[in-house]
Each structure stands twice: as structure tokens, then as C-alpha cells.
CSV table of C-alpha atoms and ligand atoms in Angstrom, one decimal:
chain,number,residue,atom,x,y,z
K,1,MET,CA,13.8,-11.1,0.9
K,2,THR,CA,14.6,-11.9,-2.5
K,3,LEU,CA,15.6,-15.7,-1.4
K,4,THR,CA,12.0,-15.3,0.6
K,5,ALA,CA,10.5,-14.6,-3.1
K,6,ALA,CA,12.6,-17.0,-4.6
K,7,ALA,CA,11.4,-19.6,-2.4
K,8,ARG,CA,7.7,-19.3,-3.3
K,9,LEU,CA,8.8,-19.9,-7.3
K,10,VAL,CA,10.9,-22.9,-6.7
K,11,GLU,CA,8.4,-26.0,-7.4
K,12,ARG,CA,10.7,-29.3,-5.6
K,13,PRO,CA,9.9,-29.6,-2.1
K,14,GLU,CA,13.4,-30.9,-1.4
K,15,ALA,CA,15.1,-27.6,-3.1
K,16,SER,CA,12.3,-25.0,-1.2
K,17,ALA,CA,13.2,-26.5,2.0
K,18,ARG,CA,16.6,-26.3,1.6
K,19,LEU,CA,16.2,-22.6,0.9
K,20,ARG,CA,13.7,-22.2,3.5
K,21,TYR,CA,16.7,-23.7,6.0
K,22,ALA,CA,19.2,-21.0,4.5
K,23,ILE,CA,17.0,-18.0,4.9
K,24,ASP,CA,16.8,-19.2,8.8
K,25,GLU,CA,20.4,-19.4,9.1
K,26,LEU,CA,20.7,-15.9,7.4
K,27,ASP,CA,18.2,-14.4,9.7
K,28,GLY,CA,19.8,-16.1,12.5
K,29,THR,CA,23.1,-14.5,11.9
K,30,ILE,CA,21.3,-10.8,11.2
K,31,ARG,CA,20.0,-11.5,14.8
K,32,GLU,CA,23.4,-12.5,16.4
K,33,ILE,CA,25.2,-9.1,14.4
K,34,ARG,CA,22.4,-7.2,16.0
K,35,SER,CA,22.6,-8.5,19.4
K,36,THR,CA,26.4,-7.6,19.1
K,37,ILE,CA,26.1,-4.2,18.4
K,38,PHE,CA,23.9,-3.7,20.9
K,39,ALA,CA,26.2,-5.2,23.1
K,40,LEU,CA,28.7,-3.4,21.7
K,41,GLN,CA,26.9,0.2,22.3
K,42,THR,CA,26.4,-0.9,25.8
K,43,PRO,CA,28.0,2.3,28.0
K,44,ALA,CA,31.9,1.6,29.3
K,45,GLY,CA,31.7,-0.1,32.9
K,46,ALA,CA,29.6,-2.9,33.8
K,47,PRO,CA,28.6,-5.0,31.7
K,48,GLY,CA,25.1,-4.7,30.4
K,49,LEU,CA,22.1,-7.7,30.5
K,50,ARG,CA,22.5,-7.6,26.3
K,51,ALA,CA,26.4,-8.5,26.4
K,52,ARG,CA,26.1,-10.8,29.5
K,53,LEU,CA,23.7,-12.8,27.5
K,54,VAL,CA,25.7,-12.5,24.2
K,55,ALA,CA,29.0,-13.5,25.9
K,56,LEU,CA,27.2,-16.6,27.8
K,57,VAL,CA,25.4,-17.6,24.5
K,58,GLU,CA,28.8,-17.8,23.0
K,59,SER,CA,30.3,-19.5,25.7
K,60,ALA,CA,28.0,-22.5,25.4
K,61,ARG,CA,29.2,-22.8,21.7
K,62,ALA,CA,32.1,-25.1,22.4
K,63,GLN,CA,29.9,-27.8,24.4
K,64,LEU,CA,27.0,-27.6,22.2
K,65,GLY,CA,29.2,-27.9,18.7
K,66,PHE,CA,27.1,-25.0,17.2
K,67,LEU,CA,26.4,-21.5,18.5
K,68,PRO,CA,22.8,-20.8,19.1
K,69,ALA,CA,21.0,-18.1,18.0
K,70,LEU,CA,19.8,-15.4,20.2
K,71,ARG,CA,17.1,-13.0,19.4
K,72,LEU,CA,17.0,-10.3,22.2
K,73,ASP,CA,13.7,-7.6,21.9
K,74,GLY,CA,13.0,-5.1,24.1
K,75,GLY,CA,14.8,-2.7,26.3
K,76,LEU,CA,16.8,-5.2,28.4
K,77,ASP,CA,19.2,-3.0,30.0
K,78,THR,CA,16.4,0.0,30.9
K,79,ARG,CA,13.7,-1.9,32.1
K,80,VAL,CA,15.4,-5.3,33.6
K,81,PRO,CA,16.8,-4.4,37.3
K,82,GLY,CA,20.1,-6.2,38.1
K,83,GLY,CA,18.6,-8.9,40.2
K,84,ILE,CA,16.4,-10.0,37.4
K,85,GLY,CA,18.9,-10.0,34.9
K,86,ASP,CA,21.1,-12.2,37.1
K,87,HIS,CA,18.1,-14.7,37.7
K,88,LEU,CA,17.7,-14.5,33.6
K,89,LEU,CA,21.3,-15.6,33.2
K,90,ALA,CA,20.9,-18.9,35.9
K,91,VAL,CA,18.1,-19.8,34.0
K,92,VAL,CA,19.7,-19.2,30.8
K,93,ARG,CA,23.0,-21.2,31.7
K,94,GLU,CA,20.9,-24.2,33.1
K,95,GLY,CA,18.2,-24.3,30.0
K,96,LEU,CA,21.7,-24.4,27.4
K,97,SER,CA,23.2,-26.6,29.9
K,98,ASN,CA,19.9,-29.1,29.7
K,99,VAL,CA,20.5,-29.1,25.6
K,100,VAL,CA,24.2,-30.1,26.2
K,101,ARG,CA,23.8,-32.9,28.0
K,102,HIS,CA,20.5,-34.1,27.3
K,103,ALA,CA,18.9,-32.8,23.9
K,104,ARG,CA,21.0,-34.2,21.4
K,105,ALA,CA,19.9,-30.7,19.4
K,106,THR,CA,21.5,-29.8,16.1
K,107,ARG,CA,20.1,-26.1,16.8
K,108,THR,CA,18.9,-23.6,19.7
K,109,THR,CA,17.5,-20.7,19.8
K,110,VAL,CA,17.7,-18.2,22.9
K,111,SER,CA,14.8,-15.5,23.0
K,112,VAL,CA,14.5,-12.9,25.4
K,113,CYS,CA,12.0,-10.3,25.4
K,114,VAL,CA,10.8,-7.2,27.4
K,115,GLU,CA,7.0,-6.3,26.5
K,116,GLY,CA,5.0,-4.5,28.3
K,117,SER,CA,5.8,-5.0,32.0
K,118,ARG,CA,6.9,-8.8,31.2
K,119,LEU,CA,10.2,-10.3,30.7
K,120,THR,CA,10.1,-14.0,28.7
K,121,LEU,CA,12.9,-16.2,27.7
K,122,ALA,CA,12.5,-19.4,25.6
K,123,VAL,CA,15.4,-21.7,25.2
K,124,GLU,CA,13.9,-23.8,22.2
K,125,ASP,CA,16.0,-26.6,20.7
K,126,ASP,CA,15.3,-29.4,17.7
K,127,GLY,CA,16.4,-32.6,20.1
K,128,ILE,CA,14.8,-35.7,21.2
K,129,GLY,CA,12.1,-33.8,23.2
K,130,ILE,CA,11.6,-33.8,27.3
K,131,PRO,CA,10.2,-37.4,29.0
K,132,ALA,CA,6.7,-35.7,30.1
K,133,GLN,CA,7.2,-37.5,33.6
K,134,GLY,CA,10.4,-37.9,35.6
K,135,ARG,CA,13.0,-36.4,38.0
K,136,ARG,CA,13.1,-32.6,37.8
K,137,SER,CA,16.2,-30.9,39.6
K,138,GLY,CA,17.4,-28.0,37.8
K,139,LEU,CA,14.3,-27.1,36.1
K,140,LEU,CA,12.7,-27.3,39.7
K,141,ASN,CA,14.8,-24.3,41.2
K,142,LEU,CA,13.9,-22.3,37.5
K,143,ARG,CA,10.1,-22.9,38.4
K,144,GLU,CA,11.0,-21.4,41.9
K,145,ARG,CA,12.8,-18.5,41.1
K,146,ALA,CA,10.3,-17.6,38.9
K,147,GLU,CA,7.3,-17.9,41.4
K,148,ALA,CA,9.3,-16.1,44.0
K,149,LEU,CA,9.4,-13.2,41.3
K,150,GLY,CA,5.5,-13.8,40.8
K,151,GLY,CA,5.9,-15.8,37.1
K,152,SER,CA,6.1,-18.7,35.8
K,153,CYS,CA,8.0,-21.5,34.2
K,154,THR,CA,7.5,-24.7,31.8
K,155,ALA,CA,9.3,-27.0,29.9
K,156,GLY,CA,7.5,-29.1,27.1
K,157,PRO,CA,7.9,-30.4,23.9
K,158,ARG,CA,7.5,-28.1,20.6
K,159,PRO,CA,5.2,-29.1,17.9
K,160,ASP,CA,7.7,-29.7,15.3
K,161,GLY,CA,9.5,-31.8,17.7
K,162,GLY,CA,12.6,-30.7,20.8
K,163,THR,CA,12.0,-28.5,23.7
K,164,CYS,CA,10.9,-25.3,24.6
K,165,LEU,CA,11.7,-24.0,27.7
K,166,ARG,CA,10.0,-20.7,28.7
K,167,TRP,CA,10.4,-18.4,32.0
K,168,SER,CA,8.3,-15.6,32.2
K,169,VAL,CA,8.2,-12.9,35.1
K,170,PRO,CA,6.7,-9.5,35.7
K,171,LEU,CA,8.7,-6.6,35.7
K,172,PRO,CA,8.6,-2.8,37.8
K,173,PRO,CA,6.8,-0.1,36.2
K,174,PRO,CA,9.4,1.6,33.6
K,175,GLY,CA,11.3,4.1,35.8
K,176,GLU,CA,11.8,2.1,39.1
K,177,ALA,CA,13.5,-0.7,36.9
K,178,CYS,CA,17.1,-0.1,37.5
K,179,ASP,CA,17.8,0.7,40.7
K,180,GLU,CA,20.4,-0.9,42.6
K,181,ASP,CA,18.7,-4.1,44.3
R,201,ATP,N1,16.2,-29.8,26.6
R,201,ATP,C1,16.2,-31.0,27.0
R,201,ATP,N2,15.9,-31.9,26.1
R,201,ATP,C2,15.6,-33.1,26.2
R,201,ATP,N3,15.5,-33.6,27.7
R,201,ATP,C3,15.4,-32.6,28.5
R,201,ATP,C4,15.6,-31.4,28.5
R,201,ATP,N4,15.8,-31.0,29.2
R,201,ATP,C5,15.5,-31.2,30.0
R,201,ATP,N5,15.5,-32.5,30.0
R,201,ATP,C6,15.3,-34.1,30.7
R,201,ATP,O1,14.3,-33.5,31.8
R,201,ATP,C7,15.3,-34.2,32.9
R,201,ATP,C8,14.8,-32.9,34.1
R,201,ATP,O2,16.0,-31.6,33.4
R,201,ATP,P1,16.4,-31.0,34.8
R,201,ATP,O3,17.8,-29.8,34.4
R,201,ATP,O4,15.6,-30.9,35.9
R,201,ATP,O5,17.3,-31.9,35.8
R,201,ATP,P2,19.1,-32.6,35.1
R,201,ATP,O6,19.3,-31.6,34.1
R,201,ATP,O7,18.9,-34.0,35.3
R,201,ATP,O8,19.8,-32.8,36.4
R,201,ATP,P3,20.4,-31.1,37.0
R,201,ATP,O9,19.3,-29.7,36.6
R,201,ATP,O10,20.3,-30.9,38.5
R,201,ATP,O11,21.9,-31.3,36.7
R,201,ATP,C9,16.5,-34.2,32.4
R,201,ATP,O12,17.1,-35.3,33.2
R,201,ATP,C10,16.1,-34.8,31.1
R,201,ATP,O13,15.4,-36.2,31.0
R,202,MG,MG1,19.3,-29.4,34.7
């Protein structure tokens, strides 16, 4: 917050852009620490969805050359049934593999959010952007997975450049969610 206030006082645009970049980086680090703490709090036994997401995102670091930022919001371990969690992990894996293989990105953010009765994932990167037309293979599979669950999947350009993959599916009402399936 001190840095955000300072960024407003700095007059040189180049310096304030650098400050803002540093603030974004710090925010990302804070989010990662939070996610890790959540993951560590998951009871012993099979790792929960949060922990599996943290591990998956960390495993992409070597291929990407940088650690993706991870934002986790809402009751991932309480509201998402195992089957949907497995789909979600497969979608994150494909999204990150696309960033590694196609994007030429320097940053990527994986955001997973449970809000109301919806699970939404976004994998964003600052790379070269996705061609409007062209062959779709892994992405087609992601759309089919979403539609089979009554949801949707889109991949398109971000306003500031790069690509955003968005995957969103409905969740069962609270209380029914974590039955084995
Ligand atoms: N994050 C991205 N940045 C830039 N281009 C992308 C990105 N994701 C996908 N693309 C483009 O969209 C195309 C289709 O992606 P899709 O995942 O469907 O297939 P693929 O990755 O080429 O093959 P597969 O997923 O079967 O290994 C890619 O070949 C690539 O050109
Ligand atoms: Mg692919």
C-alpha cells in the first residue's frame, strides 16, 4: 500500500511504471504464499484441489522458465467434487502446456475461483497471442470437457496482448459437492 501511494507521487512515467511492475510482482508473491499456506492447511490424506493446483503450477516452472502466478479464491476443497477437480487440473495442464509451446510469454497467471455455484479458471499470458483461426486440438478437448459438464470454454486475445483461456462450469449446490464420484 505504501508503494501504491508512492507510485502516485512519482512523476516520471518510466519510474512509476517500474514501481507498478514491482507492486504487481509483490502481489503475485503474496498470493503464492497464501496459496501455499492454504495447501499446507489441507488435512492429511489425499491432497486437496488447492494443493494439487499449487504442485501442478510449480511443476510448470522449469519448462516456462518462470513461476506462474496462482490466484485461488473460494471453497475449492469444499465445493468442487473430485471429478470436476480432475477435469480442472487437466485443463490447467493443457493451458500451461500451450503457454510453454506456443505463447513465448514472460508472465502467466492461473486464476481459479469458486463463486456462487460456478467454478471458473483463467490461464492468462503476455505472449504473442492466439491466431483467430486455425487448427484446434487440445483446446477442442477443453471445450468438450466444459460442455459435458454444462459449462463453456473460450480462448482469445487479451486487451493488453497475450492470450486468455477461460474455462467455466456449474457446481452442485453446497452440501452435495464433495461426495465421492
Ligand atoms: N497461449 C497461447 N498463445 C499463443 N498461441 C496459442 C496459445 N494457446 C494456443 N495457441 C495456438 O492455438 C493453436 C491450437 O491450440 P491447441 O491446444 O488446440 O492445439 P496444440 O497445442 O497445437 O496441439 P495439442 O494441444 O493437441 O498438443 C496452437 O497450435 C497455437 O497456434
Ligand atoms: Mg495444446
